[in-house]
Every structure is written in C-alpha cells, then in structure tokens.
Short mmCIF file of C-alpha atoms in Angstrom, two decimals:
data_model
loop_
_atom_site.label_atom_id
_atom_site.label_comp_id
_atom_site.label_asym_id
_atom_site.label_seq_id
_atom_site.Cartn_x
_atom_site.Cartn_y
_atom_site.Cartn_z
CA UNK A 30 -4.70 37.16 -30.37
CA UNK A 31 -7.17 36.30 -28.50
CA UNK A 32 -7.99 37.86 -24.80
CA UNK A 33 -7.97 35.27 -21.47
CA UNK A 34 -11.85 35.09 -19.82
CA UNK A 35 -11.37 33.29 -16.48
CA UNK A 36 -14.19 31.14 -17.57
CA UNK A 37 -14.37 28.81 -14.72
CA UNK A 38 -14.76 31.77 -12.68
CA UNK A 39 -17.91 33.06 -14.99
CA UNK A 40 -19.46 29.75 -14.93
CA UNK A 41 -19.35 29.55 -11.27
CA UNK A 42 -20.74 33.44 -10.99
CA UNK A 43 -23.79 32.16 -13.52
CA UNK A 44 -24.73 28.68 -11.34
CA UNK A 45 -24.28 31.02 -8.14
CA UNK A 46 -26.75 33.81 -9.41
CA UNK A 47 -29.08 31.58 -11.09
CA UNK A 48 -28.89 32.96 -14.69
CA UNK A 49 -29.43 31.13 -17.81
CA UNK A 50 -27.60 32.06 -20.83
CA UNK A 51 -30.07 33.81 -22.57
CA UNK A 52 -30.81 35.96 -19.47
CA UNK A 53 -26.71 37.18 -19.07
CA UNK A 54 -26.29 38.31 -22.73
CA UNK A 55 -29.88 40.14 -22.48
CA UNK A 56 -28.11 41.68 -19.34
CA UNK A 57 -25.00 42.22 -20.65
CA UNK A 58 -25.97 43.17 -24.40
CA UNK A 59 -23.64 40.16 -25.85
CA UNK A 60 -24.30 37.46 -28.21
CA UNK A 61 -24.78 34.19 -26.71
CA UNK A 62 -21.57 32.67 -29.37
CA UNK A 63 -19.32 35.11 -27.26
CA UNK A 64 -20.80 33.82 -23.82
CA UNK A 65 -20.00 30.17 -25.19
CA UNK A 66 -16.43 31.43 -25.71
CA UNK A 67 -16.11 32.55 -22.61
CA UNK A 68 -17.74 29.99 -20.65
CA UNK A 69 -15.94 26.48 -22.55
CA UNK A 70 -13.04 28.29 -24.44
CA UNK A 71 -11.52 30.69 -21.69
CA UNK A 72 -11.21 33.55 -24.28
CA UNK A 73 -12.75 36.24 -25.97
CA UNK A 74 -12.30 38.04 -29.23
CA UNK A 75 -9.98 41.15 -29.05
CA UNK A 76 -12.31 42.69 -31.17
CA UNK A 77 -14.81 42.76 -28.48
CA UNK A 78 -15.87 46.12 -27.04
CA UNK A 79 -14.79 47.32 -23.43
CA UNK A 80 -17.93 48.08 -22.13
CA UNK A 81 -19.18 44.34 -22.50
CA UNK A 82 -16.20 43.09 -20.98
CA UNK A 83 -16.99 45.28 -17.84
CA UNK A 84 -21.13 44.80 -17.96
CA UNK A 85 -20.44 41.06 -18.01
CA UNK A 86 -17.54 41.36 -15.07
CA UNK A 87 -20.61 43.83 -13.21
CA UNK A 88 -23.68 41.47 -13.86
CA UNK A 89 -21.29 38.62 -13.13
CA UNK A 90 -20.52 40.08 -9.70
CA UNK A 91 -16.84 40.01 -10.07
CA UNK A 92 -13.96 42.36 -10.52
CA UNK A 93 -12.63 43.22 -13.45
CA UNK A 94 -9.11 41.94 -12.40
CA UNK A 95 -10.74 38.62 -11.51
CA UNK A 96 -12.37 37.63 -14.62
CA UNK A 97 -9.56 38.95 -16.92
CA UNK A 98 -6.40 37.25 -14.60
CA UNK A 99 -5.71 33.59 -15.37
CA UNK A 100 -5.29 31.62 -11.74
CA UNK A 101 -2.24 30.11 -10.56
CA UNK A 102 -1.82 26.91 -11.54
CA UNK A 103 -2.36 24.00 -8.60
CA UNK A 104 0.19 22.52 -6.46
CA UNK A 105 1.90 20.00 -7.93
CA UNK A 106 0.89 16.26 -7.04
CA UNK A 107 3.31 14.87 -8.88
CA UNK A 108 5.25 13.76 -5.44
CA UNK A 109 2.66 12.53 -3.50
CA UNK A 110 1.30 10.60 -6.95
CA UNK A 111 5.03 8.89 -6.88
CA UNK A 112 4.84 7.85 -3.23
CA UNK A 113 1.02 6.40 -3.97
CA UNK A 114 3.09 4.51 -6.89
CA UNK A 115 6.14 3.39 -4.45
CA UNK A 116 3.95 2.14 -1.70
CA UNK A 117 2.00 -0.07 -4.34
CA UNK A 118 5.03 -1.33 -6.16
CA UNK A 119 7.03 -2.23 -2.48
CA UNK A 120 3.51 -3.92 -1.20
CA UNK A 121 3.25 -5.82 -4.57
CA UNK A 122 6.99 -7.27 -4.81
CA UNK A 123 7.05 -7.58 -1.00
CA UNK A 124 10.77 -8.15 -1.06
CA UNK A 125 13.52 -5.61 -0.65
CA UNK A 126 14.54 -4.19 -3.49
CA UNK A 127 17.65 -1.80 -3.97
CA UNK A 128 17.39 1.61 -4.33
CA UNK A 129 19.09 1.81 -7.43
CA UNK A 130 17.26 -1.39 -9.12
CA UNK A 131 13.98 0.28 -8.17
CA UNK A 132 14.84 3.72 -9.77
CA UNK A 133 15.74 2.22 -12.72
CA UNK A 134 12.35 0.51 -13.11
CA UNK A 135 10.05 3.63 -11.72
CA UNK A 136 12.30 5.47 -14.16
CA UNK A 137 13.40 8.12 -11.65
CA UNK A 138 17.13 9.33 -10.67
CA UNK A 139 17.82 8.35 -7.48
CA UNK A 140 17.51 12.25 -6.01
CA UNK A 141 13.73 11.60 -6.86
CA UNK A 142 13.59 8.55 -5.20
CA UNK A 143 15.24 9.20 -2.12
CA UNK A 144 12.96 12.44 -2.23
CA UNK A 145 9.44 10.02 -2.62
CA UNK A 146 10.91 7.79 -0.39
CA UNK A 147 11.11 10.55 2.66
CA UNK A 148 7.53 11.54 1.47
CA UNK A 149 6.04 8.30 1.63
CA UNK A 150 7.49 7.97 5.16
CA UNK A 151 5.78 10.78 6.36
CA UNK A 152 2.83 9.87 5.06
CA UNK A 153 3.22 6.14 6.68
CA UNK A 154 4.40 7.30 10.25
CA UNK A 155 0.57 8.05 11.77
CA UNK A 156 -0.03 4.33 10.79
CA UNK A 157 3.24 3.10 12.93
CA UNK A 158 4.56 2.09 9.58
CA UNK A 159 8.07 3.37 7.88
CA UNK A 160 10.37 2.98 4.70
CA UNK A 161 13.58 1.73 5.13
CA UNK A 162 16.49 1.68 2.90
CA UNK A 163 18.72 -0.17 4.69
CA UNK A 164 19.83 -3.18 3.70
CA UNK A 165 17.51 -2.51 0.71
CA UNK A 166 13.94 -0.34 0.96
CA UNK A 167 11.24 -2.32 2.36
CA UNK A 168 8.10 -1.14 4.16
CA UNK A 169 8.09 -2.03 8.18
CA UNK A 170 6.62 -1.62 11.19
CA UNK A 171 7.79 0.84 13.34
CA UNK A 172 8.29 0.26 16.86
CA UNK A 173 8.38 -3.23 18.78
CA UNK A 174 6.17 -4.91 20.42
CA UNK A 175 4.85 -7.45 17.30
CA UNK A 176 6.94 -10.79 18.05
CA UNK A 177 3.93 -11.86 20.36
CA UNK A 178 1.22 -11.21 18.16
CA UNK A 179 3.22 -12.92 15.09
CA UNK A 180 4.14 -15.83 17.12
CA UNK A 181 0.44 -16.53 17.94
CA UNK A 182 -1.09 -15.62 14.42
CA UNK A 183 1.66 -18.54 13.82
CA UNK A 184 0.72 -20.99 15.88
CA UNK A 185 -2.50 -20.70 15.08
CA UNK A 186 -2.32 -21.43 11.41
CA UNK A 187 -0.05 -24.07 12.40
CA UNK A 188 -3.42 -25.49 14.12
CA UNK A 189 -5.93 -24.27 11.52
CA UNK A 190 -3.98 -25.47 8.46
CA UNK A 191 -3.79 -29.19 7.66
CA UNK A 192 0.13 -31.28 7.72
CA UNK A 193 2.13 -30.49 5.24
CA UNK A 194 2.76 -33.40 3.11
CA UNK A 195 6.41 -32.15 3.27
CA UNK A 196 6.30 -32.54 7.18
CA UNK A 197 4.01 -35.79 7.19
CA UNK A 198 6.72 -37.36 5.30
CA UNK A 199 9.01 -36.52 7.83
CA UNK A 200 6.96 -37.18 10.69
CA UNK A 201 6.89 -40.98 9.35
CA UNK A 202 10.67 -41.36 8.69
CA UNK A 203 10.92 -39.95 12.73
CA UNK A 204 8.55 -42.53 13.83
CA UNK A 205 9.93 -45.54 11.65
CA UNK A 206 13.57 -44.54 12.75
CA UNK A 207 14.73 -43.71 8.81
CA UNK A 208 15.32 -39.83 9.39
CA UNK A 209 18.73 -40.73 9.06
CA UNK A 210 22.03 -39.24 11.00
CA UNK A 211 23.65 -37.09 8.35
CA UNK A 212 22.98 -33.43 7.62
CA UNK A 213 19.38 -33.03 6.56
CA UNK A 214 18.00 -31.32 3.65
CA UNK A 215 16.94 -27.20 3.99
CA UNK A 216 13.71 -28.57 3.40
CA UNK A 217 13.49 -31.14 5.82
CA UNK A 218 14.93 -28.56 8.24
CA UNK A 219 11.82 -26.67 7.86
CA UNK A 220 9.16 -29.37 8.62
CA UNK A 221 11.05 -30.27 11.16
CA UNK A 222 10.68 -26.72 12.47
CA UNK A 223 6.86 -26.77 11.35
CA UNK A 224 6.49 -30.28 13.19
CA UNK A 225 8.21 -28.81 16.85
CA UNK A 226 6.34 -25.42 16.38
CA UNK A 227 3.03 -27.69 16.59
CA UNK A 228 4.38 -29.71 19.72
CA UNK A 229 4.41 -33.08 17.45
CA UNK A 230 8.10 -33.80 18.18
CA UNK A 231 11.17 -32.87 20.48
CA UNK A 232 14.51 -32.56 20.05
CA UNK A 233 16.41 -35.24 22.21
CA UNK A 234 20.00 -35.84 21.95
CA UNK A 235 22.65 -36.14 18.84
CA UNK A 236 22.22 -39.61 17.54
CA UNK A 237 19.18 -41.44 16.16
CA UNK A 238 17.01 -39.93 19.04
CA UNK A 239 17.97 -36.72 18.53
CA UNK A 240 14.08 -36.13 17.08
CA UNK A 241 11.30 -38.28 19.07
CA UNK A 242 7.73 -37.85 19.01
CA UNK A 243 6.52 -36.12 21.38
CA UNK A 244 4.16 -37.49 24.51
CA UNK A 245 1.12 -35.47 23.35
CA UNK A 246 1.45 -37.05 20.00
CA UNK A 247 2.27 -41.15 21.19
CA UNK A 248 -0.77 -40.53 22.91
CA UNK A 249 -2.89 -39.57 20.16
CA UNK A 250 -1.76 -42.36 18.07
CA UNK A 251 -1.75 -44.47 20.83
CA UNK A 252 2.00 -45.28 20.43
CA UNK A 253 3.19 -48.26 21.89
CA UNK A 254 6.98 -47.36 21.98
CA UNK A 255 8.52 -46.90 25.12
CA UNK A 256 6.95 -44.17 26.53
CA UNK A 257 4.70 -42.16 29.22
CA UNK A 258 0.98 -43.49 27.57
CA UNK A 259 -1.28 -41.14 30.13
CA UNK A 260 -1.68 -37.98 28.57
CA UNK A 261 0.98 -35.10 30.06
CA UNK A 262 -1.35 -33.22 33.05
CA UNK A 263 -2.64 -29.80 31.77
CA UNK A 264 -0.61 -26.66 33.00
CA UNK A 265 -1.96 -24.80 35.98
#
C-alpha cells in the first residue's frame, strides 16, 4: 500500500524555493519518477527508504508531520451552492411557489429546504431583500417605503409606452357612448384602470356617464361634447 505525500504541500515548497526538479532529487538523492509521484499522485512507494522521505521533508523546508499528514478536507459548500440555486430558480419563475412543490423539483426534503431557505435569507438581508414562505416562498423587499417609487416607475411607463390597443378600443367605445352598462369584462377592467392611471378618463356616476373623458383629453382632441374646452390651469 502505498504511503500519502501531501503533494500540494511539496509543490508549493518547490515554486516557493525556486527549485526545478532535477535540482530537488540531486538534493535529496531521489529519482525524479518518485518526485513525479509525489508531486501529481500524492503518494510514494512503501518501499522507499526513510532517509529520503526526511531529506526531501528537510530540503523541502517542512516538517515531517506536514508532508506525511493528509489535510482536512474543506468546508462544505454544498449549502451556500443550494441557496445560489434557490435564489436563481425563485428569480426565474418569479411567482410563489410552495414549499413543498419546490422541494420536490430541487429534489431536497423539506428539512433541507427550509435549512437553504434561512441561508439564503441571511445572505439577502445586507441587500434589504428577504425570503418568505408565507403564503408561498417568494423573494421581497424588506422594509417599506417602495409604494412611491413603484407608483412613479408606473406612471412613467404609462407615459413612455404607446396605448394599448386593448385600452384604445375602450377609449373609443367611452367616447362613442357603446361601453355599455352591464358588468365589464376583467380585461376591460384593466384598460380602464390603464386609461385613469394616465389621466385620459374619470369616473363619473353609475349610469352611462359613469366613465367620461377627461378635460385634459377633450382638449387634446379638441372634443366638441359638452365640456370645459380651455385647458384645466396648471397646479401651483
């Protein structure tokens, strides 16, 4: 059986003491095959005399101990590589996902995952981010404080980004009166949102009025309908 040479250590103790190969076994008295064992294979022949061992630990400028001891292994990474992999898979989906559906598909048991999951929240808490599980787990922002800044990054795409041809169609029924009085479609319900959220209509009351244009917009299409034509004064 063959004897463990700490062989990163040797290589290191070589580059640090600027020897070539030839120059350690010519100190040492070895053959250069051995030194390649050492060096690439971590072992040495147990048929290999003591005194070698100890003139290559001495020329090496180790200890004996050092060079014949096999390290500790590293830390594991294995959690921190999992909460790498959570915080990709939650950013990629970007919808909540249950604890137990996302176990299944990470292939973990769910004592694992709850154990990434508190790891991965750690890691996220200098960058006022968090995991939560609750309804389902979800990256957030932690802390408050963001309804101002997403309400503006809103309204400015809302200004940026051309009509939806969802909301242009129902921008024309409001204007020819054929919006209709019954309960509207989801999807109508959200351009009408999109349209008020851009100040092109306001709500009035129940009825066929209860969505009118508003007077910034009869002005730009020079509306004749009865209404205010001079453009509303600008706020103070």
């Amino acid at each position: 059986m063959a004897i463990y040479v700490n062989g990163q250590l040797l290589r290191e103790a070589l580059l640090r003491n600027a020897y070539t190969d030839r120059e350690f076994c010519r100190i040492t008295g070895m053959g250069q095959s051995v030194l390649r064992m050492m060096l690439f294979e971590n072992a040495v022949s147990p048929g290999i005399a003591i005194s070698d061992i100890v003139n290559c630990a001495r020329a090496a400028g180790v200890s004996l101990d050092d060079l014949l001891t096999e390290p500790l292994p590293e830390p594991s990474t294995e959690l921190e590589d999992d909460a790498v992999l959570l915080a990709r898979t939650l950013t990629a989906i970007r919808k909540r996902q249950p604890t137990r559906r996302l176990a299944a598909a990470l292939g973990w048991d769910l004592t694992h995952t709850h154990a990434v999951i508190q790891d991965l929240r750690a890691r996220l808490e200098p960058l006022g981010l968090d995991v939560t599980i609750e309804p389902d787990v979800a990256i957030t922002a932690r802390g408050s404080g963001l309804a101002k800044i997403t309400t503006e990054l809103n309204r400015r795409r809302d200004n940026d980004d051309s009509l939806h041809h969802g909301a242009a169609r129902t921008l024309y029924k409001i204007m020819t009166g054929n919006l209709g009085t019954r309960e509207l479609p989801n999807d109508t319900q959200v351009q009408i949102g999109a349209l008020a959220n851009r100040g092109a209509i306001i709500f009035g009351e129940s009825g066929p009025d209860r969505f009118t244009l508003s007077p910034d917009l009869r002005f730009a299409l020079l509306d004749t309908a009865p209404s205010p034509t001079q453009r509303p004064p600008r706020p103070r």
